[in-house]
Tab-separated table of N, CA, C and O in Angstrom:
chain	number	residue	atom	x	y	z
A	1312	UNK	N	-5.692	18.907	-14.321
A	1312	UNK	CA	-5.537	19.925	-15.328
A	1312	UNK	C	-5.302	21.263	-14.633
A	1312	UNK	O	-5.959	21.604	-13.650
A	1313	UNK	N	-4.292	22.048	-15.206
A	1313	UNK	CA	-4.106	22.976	-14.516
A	1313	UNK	C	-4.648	24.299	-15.978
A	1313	UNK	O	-4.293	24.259	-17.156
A	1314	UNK	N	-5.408	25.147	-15.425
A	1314	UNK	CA	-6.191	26.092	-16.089
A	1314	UNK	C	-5.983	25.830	-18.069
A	1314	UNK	O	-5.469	26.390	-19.038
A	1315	UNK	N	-7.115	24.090	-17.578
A	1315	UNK	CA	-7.150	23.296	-18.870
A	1315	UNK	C	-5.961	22.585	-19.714
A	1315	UNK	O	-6.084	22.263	-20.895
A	1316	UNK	N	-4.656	22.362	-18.845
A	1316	UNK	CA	-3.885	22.114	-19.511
A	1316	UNK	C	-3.036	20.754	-18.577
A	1316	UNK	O	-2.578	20.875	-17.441
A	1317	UNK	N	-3.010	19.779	-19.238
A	1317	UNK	CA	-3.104	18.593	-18.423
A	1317	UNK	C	-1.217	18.926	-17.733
A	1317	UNK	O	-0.117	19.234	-18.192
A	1318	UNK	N	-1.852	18.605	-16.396
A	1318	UNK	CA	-0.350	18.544	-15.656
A	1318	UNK	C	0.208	17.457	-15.085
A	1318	UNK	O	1.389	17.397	-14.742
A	1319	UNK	N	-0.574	16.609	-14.969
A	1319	UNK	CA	0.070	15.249	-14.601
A	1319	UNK	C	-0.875	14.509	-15.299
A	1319	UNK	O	-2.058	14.315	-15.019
A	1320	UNK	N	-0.076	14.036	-16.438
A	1320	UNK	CA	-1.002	12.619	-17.443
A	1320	UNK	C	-1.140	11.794	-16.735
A	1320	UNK	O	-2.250	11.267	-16.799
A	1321	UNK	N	-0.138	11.208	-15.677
A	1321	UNK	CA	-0.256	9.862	-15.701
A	1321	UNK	C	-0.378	9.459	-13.717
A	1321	UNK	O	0.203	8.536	-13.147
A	1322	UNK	N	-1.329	10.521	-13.066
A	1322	UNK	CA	-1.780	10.501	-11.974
A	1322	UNK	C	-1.762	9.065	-11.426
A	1322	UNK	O	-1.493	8.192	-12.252
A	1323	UNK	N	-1.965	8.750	-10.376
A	1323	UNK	CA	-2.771	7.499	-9.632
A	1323	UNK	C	-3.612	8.291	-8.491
A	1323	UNK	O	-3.140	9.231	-7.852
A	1324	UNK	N	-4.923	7.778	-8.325
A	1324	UNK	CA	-5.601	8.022	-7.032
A	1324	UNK	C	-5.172	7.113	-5.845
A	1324	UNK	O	-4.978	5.898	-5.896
A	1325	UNK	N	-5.093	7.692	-5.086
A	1325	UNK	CA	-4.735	6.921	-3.561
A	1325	UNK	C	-6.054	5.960	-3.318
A	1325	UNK	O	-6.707	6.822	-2.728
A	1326	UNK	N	-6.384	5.530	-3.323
A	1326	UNK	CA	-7.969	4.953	-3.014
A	1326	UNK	C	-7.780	4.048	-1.756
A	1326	UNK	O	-8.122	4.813	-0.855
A	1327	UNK	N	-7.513	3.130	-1.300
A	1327	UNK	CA	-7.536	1.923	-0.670
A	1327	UNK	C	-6.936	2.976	0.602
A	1327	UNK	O	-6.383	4.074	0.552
A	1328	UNK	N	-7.414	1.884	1.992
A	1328	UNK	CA	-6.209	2.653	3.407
A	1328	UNK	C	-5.127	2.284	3.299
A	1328	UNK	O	-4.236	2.844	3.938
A	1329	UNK	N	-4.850	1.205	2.441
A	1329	UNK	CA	-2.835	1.376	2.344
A	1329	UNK	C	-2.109	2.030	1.506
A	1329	UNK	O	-1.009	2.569	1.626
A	1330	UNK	N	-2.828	1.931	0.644
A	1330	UNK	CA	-2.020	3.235	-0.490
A	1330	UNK	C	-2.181	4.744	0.809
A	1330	UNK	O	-1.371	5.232	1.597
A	1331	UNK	N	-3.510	5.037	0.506
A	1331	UNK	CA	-3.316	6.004	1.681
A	1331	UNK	C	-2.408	6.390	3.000
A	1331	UNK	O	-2.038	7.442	3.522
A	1332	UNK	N	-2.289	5.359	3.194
A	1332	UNK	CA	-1.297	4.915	4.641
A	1332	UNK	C	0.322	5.391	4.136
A	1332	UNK	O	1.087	6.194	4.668
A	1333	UNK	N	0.539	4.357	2.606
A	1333	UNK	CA	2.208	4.557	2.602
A	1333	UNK	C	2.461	5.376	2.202
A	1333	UNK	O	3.576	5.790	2.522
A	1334	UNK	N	1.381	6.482	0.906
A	1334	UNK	CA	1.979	7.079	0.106
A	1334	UNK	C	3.795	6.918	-0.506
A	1334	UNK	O	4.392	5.902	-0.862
A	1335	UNK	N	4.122	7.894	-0.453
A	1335	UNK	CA	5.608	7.758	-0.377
A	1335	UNK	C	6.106	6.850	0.132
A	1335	UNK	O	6.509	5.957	-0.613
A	1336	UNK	N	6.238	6.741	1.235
A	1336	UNK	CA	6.906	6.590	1.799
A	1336	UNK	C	7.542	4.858	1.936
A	1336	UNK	O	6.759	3.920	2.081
A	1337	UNK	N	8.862	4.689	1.869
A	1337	UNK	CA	10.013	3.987	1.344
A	1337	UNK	C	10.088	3.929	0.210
A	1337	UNK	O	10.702	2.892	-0.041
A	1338	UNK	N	9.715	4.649	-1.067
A	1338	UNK	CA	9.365	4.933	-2.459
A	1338	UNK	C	11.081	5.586	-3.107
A	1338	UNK	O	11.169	6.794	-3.328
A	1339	UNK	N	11.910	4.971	-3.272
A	1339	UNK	CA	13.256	6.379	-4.430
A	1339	UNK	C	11.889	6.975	-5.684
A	1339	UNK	O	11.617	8.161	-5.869
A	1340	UNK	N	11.380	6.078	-6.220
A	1340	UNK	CA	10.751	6.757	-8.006
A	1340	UNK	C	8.857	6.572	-7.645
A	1340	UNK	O	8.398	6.252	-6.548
A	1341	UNK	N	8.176	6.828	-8.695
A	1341	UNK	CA	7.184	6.664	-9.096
A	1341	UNK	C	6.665	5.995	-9.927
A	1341	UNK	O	7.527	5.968	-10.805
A	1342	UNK	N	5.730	5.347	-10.320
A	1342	UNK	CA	5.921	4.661	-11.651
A	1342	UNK	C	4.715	5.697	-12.560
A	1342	UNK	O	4.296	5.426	-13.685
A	1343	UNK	N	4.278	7.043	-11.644
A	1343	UNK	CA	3.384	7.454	-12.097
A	1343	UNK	C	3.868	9.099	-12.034
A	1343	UNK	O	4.994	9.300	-11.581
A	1344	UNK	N	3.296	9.935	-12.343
A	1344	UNK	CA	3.576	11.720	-12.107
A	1344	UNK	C	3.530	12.129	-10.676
A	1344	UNK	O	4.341	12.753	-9.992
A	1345	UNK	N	2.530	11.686	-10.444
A	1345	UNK	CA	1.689	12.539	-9.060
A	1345	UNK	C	0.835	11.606	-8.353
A	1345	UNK	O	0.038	10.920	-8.994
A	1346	UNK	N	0.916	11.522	-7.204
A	1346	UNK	CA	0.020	10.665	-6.097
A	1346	UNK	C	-1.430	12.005	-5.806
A	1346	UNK	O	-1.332	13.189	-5.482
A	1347	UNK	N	-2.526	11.251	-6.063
A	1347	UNK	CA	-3.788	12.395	-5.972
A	1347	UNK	C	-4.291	11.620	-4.379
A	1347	UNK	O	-4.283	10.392	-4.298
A	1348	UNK	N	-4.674	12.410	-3.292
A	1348	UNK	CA	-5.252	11.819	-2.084
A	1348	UNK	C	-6.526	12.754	-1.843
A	1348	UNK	O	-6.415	13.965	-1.651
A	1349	UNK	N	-8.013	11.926	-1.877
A	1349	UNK	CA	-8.984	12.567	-1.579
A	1349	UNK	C	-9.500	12.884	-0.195
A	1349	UNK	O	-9.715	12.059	0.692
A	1350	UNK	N	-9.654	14.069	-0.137
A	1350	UNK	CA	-10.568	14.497	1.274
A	1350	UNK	C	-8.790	14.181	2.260
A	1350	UNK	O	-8.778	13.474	3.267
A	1351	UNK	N	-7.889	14.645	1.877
A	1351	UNK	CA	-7.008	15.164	2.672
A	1351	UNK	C	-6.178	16.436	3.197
A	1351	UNK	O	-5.777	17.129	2.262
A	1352	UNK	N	-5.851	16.873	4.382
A	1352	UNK	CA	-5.605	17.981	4.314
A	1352	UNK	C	-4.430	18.268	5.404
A	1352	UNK	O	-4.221	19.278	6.076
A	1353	UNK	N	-3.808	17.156	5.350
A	1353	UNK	CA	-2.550	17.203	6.583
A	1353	UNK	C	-1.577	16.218	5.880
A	1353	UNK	O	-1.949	15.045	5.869
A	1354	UNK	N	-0.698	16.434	5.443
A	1354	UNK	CA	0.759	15.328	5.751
A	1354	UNK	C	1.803	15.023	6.362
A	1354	UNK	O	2.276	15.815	7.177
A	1355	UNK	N	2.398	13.801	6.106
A	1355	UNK	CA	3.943	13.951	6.409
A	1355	UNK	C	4.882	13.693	5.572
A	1355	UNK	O	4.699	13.742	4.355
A	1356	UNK	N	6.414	13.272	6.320
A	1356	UNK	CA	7.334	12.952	5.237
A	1356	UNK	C	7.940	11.353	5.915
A	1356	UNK	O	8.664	10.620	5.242
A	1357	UNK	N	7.509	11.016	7.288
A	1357	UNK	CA	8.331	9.951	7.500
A	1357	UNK	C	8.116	9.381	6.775
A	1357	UNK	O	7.176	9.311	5.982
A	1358	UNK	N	9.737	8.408	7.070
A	1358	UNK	CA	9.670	7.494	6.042
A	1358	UNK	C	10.081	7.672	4.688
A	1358	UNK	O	10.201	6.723	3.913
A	1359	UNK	N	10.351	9.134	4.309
A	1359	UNK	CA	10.231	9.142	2.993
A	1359	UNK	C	11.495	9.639	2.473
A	1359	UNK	O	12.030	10.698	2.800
A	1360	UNK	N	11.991	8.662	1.515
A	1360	UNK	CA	13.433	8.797	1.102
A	1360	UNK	C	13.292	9.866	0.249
A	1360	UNK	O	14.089	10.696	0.687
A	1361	UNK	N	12.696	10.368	-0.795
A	1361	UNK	CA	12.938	11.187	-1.524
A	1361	UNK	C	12.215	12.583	-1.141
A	1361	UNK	O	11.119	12.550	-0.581
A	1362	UNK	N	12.875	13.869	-1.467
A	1362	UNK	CA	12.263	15.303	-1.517
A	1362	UNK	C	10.937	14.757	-2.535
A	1362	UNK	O	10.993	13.777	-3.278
A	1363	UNK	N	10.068	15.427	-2.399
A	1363	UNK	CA	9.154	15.953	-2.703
A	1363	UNK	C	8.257	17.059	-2.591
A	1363	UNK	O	8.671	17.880	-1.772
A	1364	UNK	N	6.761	17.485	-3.330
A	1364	UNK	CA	6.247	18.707	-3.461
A	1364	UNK	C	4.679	18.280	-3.211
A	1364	UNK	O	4.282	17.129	-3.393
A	1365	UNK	N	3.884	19.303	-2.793
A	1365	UNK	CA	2.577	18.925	-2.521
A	1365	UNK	C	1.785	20.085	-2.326
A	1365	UNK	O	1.957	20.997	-1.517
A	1366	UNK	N	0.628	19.883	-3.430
A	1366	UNK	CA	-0.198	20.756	-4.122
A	1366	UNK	C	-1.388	20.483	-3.086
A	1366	UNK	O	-1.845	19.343	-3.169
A	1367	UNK	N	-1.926	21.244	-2.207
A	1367	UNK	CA	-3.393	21.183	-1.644
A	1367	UNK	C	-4.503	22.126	-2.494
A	1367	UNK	O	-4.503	23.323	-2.780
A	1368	UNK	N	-5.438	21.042	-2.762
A	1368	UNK	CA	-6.538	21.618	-3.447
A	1368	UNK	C	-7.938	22.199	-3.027
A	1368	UNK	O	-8.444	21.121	-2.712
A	1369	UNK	N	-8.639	22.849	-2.863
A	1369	UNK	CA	-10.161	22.691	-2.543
A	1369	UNK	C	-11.193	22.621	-3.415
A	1369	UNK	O	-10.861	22.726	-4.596
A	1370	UNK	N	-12.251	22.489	-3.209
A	1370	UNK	CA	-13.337	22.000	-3.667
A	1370	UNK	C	-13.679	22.302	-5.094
A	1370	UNK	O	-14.108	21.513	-5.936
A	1371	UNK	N	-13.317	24.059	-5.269
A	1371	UNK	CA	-13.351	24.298	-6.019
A	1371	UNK	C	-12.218	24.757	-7.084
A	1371	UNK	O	-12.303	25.821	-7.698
A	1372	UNK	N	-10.945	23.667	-7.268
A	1372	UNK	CA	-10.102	23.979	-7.707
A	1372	UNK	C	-8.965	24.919	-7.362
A	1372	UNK	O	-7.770	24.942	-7.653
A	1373	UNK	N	-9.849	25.767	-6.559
A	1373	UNK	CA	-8.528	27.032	-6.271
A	1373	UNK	C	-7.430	26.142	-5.160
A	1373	UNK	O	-7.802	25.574	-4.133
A	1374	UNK	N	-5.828	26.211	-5.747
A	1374	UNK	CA	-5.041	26.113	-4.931
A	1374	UNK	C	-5.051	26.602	-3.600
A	1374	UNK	O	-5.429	27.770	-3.514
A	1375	UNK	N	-4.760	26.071	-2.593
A	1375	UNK	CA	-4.913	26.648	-1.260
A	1375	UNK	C	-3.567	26.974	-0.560
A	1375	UNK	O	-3.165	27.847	0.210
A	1376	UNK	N	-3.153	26.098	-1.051
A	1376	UNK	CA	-1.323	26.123	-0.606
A	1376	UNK	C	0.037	24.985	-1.211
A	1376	UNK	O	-0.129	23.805	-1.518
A	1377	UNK	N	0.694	25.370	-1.233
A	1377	UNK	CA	1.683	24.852	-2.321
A	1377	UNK	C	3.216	24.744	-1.661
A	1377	UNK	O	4.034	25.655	-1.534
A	1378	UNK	N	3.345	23.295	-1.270
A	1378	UNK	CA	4.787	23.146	-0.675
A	1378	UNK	C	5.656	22.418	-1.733
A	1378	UNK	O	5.454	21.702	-2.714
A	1379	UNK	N	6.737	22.948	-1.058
A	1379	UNK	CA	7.891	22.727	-2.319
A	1379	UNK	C	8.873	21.976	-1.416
A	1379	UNK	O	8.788	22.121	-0.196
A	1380	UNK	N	9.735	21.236	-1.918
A	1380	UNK	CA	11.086	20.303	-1.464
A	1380	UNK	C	11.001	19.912	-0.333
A	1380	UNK	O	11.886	20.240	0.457
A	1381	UNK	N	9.870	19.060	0.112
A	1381	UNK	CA	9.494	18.620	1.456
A	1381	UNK	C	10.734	17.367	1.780
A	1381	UNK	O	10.842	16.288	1.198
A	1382	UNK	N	11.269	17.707	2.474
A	1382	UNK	CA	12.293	16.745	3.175
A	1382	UNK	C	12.156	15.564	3.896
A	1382	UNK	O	10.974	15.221	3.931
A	1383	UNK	N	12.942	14.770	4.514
A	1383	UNK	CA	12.132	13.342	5.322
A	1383	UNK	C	11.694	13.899	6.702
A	1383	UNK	O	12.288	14.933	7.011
A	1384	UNK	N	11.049	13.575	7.340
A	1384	UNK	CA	10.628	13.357	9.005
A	1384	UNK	C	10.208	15.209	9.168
A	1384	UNK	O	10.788	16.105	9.781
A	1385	UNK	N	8.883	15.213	8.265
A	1385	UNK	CA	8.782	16.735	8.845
A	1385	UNK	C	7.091	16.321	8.461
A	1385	UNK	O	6.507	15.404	7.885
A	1386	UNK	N	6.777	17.446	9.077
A	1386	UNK	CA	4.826	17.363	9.548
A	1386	UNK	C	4.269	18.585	9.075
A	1386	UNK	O	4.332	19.545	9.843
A	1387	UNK	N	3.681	18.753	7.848
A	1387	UNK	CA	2.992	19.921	7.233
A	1387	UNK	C	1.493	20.068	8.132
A	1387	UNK	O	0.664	19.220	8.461
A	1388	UNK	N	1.589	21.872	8.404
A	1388	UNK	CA	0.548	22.350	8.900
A	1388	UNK	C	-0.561	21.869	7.998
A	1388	UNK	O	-0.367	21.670	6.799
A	1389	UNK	N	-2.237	21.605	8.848
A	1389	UNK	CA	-3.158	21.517	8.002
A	1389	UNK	C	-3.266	22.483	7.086
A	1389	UNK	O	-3.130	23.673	7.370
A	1390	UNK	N	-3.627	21.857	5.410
A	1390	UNK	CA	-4.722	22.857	5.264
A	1390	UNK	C	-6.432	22.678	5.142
A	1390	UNK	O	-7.069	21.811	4.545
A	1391	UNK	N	-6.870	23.750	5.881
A	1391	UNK	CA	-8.099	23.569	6.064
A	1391	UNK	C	-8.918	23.857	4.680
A	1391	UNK	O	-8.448	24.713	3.931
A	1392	UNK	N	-10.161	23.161	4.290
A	1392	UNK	CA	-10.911	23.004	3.396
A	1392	UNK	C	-10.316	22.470	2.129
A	1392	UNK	O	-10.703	22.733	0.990
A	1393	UNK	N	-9.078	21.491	2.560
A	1393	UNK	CA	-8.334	20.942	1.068
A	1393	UNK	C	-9.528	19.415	0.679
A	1393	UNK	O	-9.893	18.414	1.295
A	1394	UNK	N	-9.725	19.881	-0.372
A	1394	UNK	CA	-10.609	18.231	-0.954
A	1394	UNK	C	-9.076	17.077	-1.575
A	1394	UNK	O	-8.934	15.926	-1.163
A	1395	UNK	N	-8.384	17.562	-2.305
A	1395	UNK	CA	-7.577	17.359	-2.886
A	1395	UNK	C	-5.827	17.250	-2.164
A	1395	UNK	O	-5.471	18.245	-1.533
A	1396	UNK	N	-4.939	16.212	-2.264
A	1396	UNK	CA	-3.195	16.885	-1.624
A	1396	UNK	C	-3.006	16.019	-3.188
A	1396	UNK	O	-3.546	14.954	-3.488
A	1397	UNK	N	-1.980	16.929	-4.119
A	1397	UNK	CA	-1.338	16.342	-4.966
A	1397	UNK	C	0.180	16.167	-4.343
A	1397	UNK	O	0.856	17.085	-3.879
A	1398	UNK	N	0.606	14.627	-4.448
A	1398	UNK	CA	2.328	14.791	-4.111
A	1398	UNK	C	2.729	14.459	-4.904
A	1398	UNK	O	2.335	13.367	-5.313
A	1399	UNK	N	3.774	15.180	-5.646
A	1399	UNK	CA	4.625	14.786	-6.867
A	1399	UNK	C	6.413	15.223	-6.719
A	1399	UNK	O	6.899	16.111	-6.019
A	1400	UNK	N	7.014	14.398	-7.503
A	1400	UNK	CA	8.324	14.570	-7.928
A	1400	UNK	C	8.871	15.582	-8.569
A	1400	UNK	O	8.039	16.321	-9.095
A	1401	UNK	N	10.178	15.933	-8.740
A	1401	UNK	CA	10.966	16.424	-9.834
A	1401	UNK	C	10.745	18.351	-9.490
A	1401	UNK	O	10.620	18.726	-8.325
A	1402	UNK	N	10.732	19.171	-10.434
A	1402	UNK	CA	10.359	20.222	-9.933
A	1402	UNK	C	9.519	20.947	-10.122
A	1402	UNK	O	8.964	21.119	-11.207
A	1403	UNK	N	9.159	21.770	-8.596
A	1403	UNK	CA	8.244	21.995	-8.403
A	1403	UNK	C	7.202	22.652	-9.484
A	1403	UNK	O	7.807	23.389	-10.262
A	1404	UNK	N	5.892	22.583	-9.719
A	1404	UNK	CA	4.943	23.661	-10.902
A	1404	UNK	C	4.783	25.068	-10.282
A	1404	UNK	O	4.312	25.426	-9.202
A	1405	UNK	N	5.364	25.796	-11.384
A	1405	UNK	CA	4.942	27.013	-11.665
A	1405	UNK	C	3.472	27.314	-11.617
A	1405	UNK	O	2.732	27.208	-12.595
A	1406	UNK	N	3.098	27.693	-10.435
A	1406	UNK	CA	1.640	28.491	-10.151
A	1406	UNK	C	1.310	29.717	-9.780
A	1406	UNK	O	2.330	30.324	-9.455
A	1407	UNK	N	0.331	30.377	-9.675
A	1407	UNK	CA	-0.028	31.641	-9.374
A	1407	UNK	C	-1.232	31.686	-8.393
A	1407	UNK	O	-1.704	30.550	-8.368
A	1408	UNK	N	-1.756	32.309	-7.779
A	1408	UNK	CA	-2.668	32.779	-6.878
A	1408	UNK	C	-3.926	32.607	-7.689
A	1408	UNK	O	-4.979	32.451	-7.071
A	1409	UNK	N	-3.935	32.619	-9.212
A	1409	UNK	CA	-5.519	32.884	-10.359
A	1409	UNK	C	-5.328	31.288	-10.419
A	1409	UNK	O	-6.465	30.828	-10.322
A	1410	UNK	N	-4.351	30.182	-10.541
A	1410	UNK	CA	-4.808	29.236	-11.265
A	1410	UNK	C	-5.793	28.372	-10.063
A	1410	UNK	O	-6.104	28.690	-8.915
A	1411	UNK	N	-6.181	26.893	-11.069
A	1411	UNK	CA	-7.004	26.357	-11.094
A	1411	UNK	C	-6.796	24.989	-11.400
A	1411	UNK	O	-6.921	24.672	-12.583
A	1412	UNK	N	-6.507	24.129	-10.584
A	1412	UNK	CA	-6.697	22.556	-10.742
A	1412	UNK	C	-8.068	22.287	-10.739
A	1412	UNK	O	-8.980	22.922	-10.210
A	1413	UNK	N	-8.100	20.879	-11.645
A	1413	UNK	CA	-8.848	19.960	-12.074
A	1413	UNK	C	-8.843	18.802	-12.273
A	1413	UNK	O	-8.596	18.269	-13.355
A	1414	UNK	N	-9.284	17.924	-10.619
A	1414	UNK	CA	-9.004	17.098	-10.830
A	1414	UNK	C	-9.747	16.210	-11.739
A	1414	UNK	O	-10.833	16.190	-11.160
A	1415	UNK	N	-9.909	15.343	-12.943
A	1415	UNK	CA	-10.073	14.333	-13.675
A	1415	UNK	C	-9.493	12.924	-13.478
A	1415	UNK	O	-8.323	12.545	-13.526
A	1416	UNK	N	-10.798	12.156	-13.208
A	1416	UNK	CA	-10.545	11.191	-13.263
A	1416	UNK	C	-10.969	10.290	-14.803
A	1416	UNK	O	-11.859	10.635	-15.579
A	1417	UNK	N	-10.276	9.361	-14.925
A	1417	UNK	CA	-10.509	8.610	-16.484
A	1417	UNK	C	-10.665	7.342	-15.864
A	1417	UNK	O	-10.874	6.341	-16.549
């Protein structure tokens, strides 16, 4: 939820070490909005056919940093104190420095 207003309905949590492991990667689509990965704070792109975007979260909701049109075979700087990496498709969300993710699980 982004400052109470659901932004990706139809999430999946990364849970297992292989989901974790492939994320993306050899993926064209999703069958879902957004890949949620807990207690992460570094990515990449090998491997990964499609652009994508990736929302780092912390503990307490506040965005920490926000990459946009991540390309294949590139290595995002940590971010430090992320609880949360959202990776999602299509284009990028409109955010600000005040908002506030929430992650929910159902």
């Amino acid at each position: 939820m982004l400052n109470g207003e659901v932004l990706f309905p139809k999430a999946r949590i990364m849970n297992s070490f292989f989901e974790r492991l492939s994320g993306l990667m050899f993926k064209k689509e999703l069958a879902c909005d957004a890949l949620v990965f807990r207690d992460c704070a570094s990515i990449h792109s090998f491997f990964c056919i499609v652009i994508f975007n990736a929302l780092f979260i912390g503990k307490d909701g506040k965005i920490l940093s926000h990459f946009t049109k991540i390309s294949k075979n590139k290595i995002l700087p940590p971010v430090f104190g992320a609880k949360y990496t959202i990776e999602y498709l299509n284009e990028p969300v409109k955010i600000s420095e005040k908002d506030v993710i929430e992650v929910v699980e159902i």
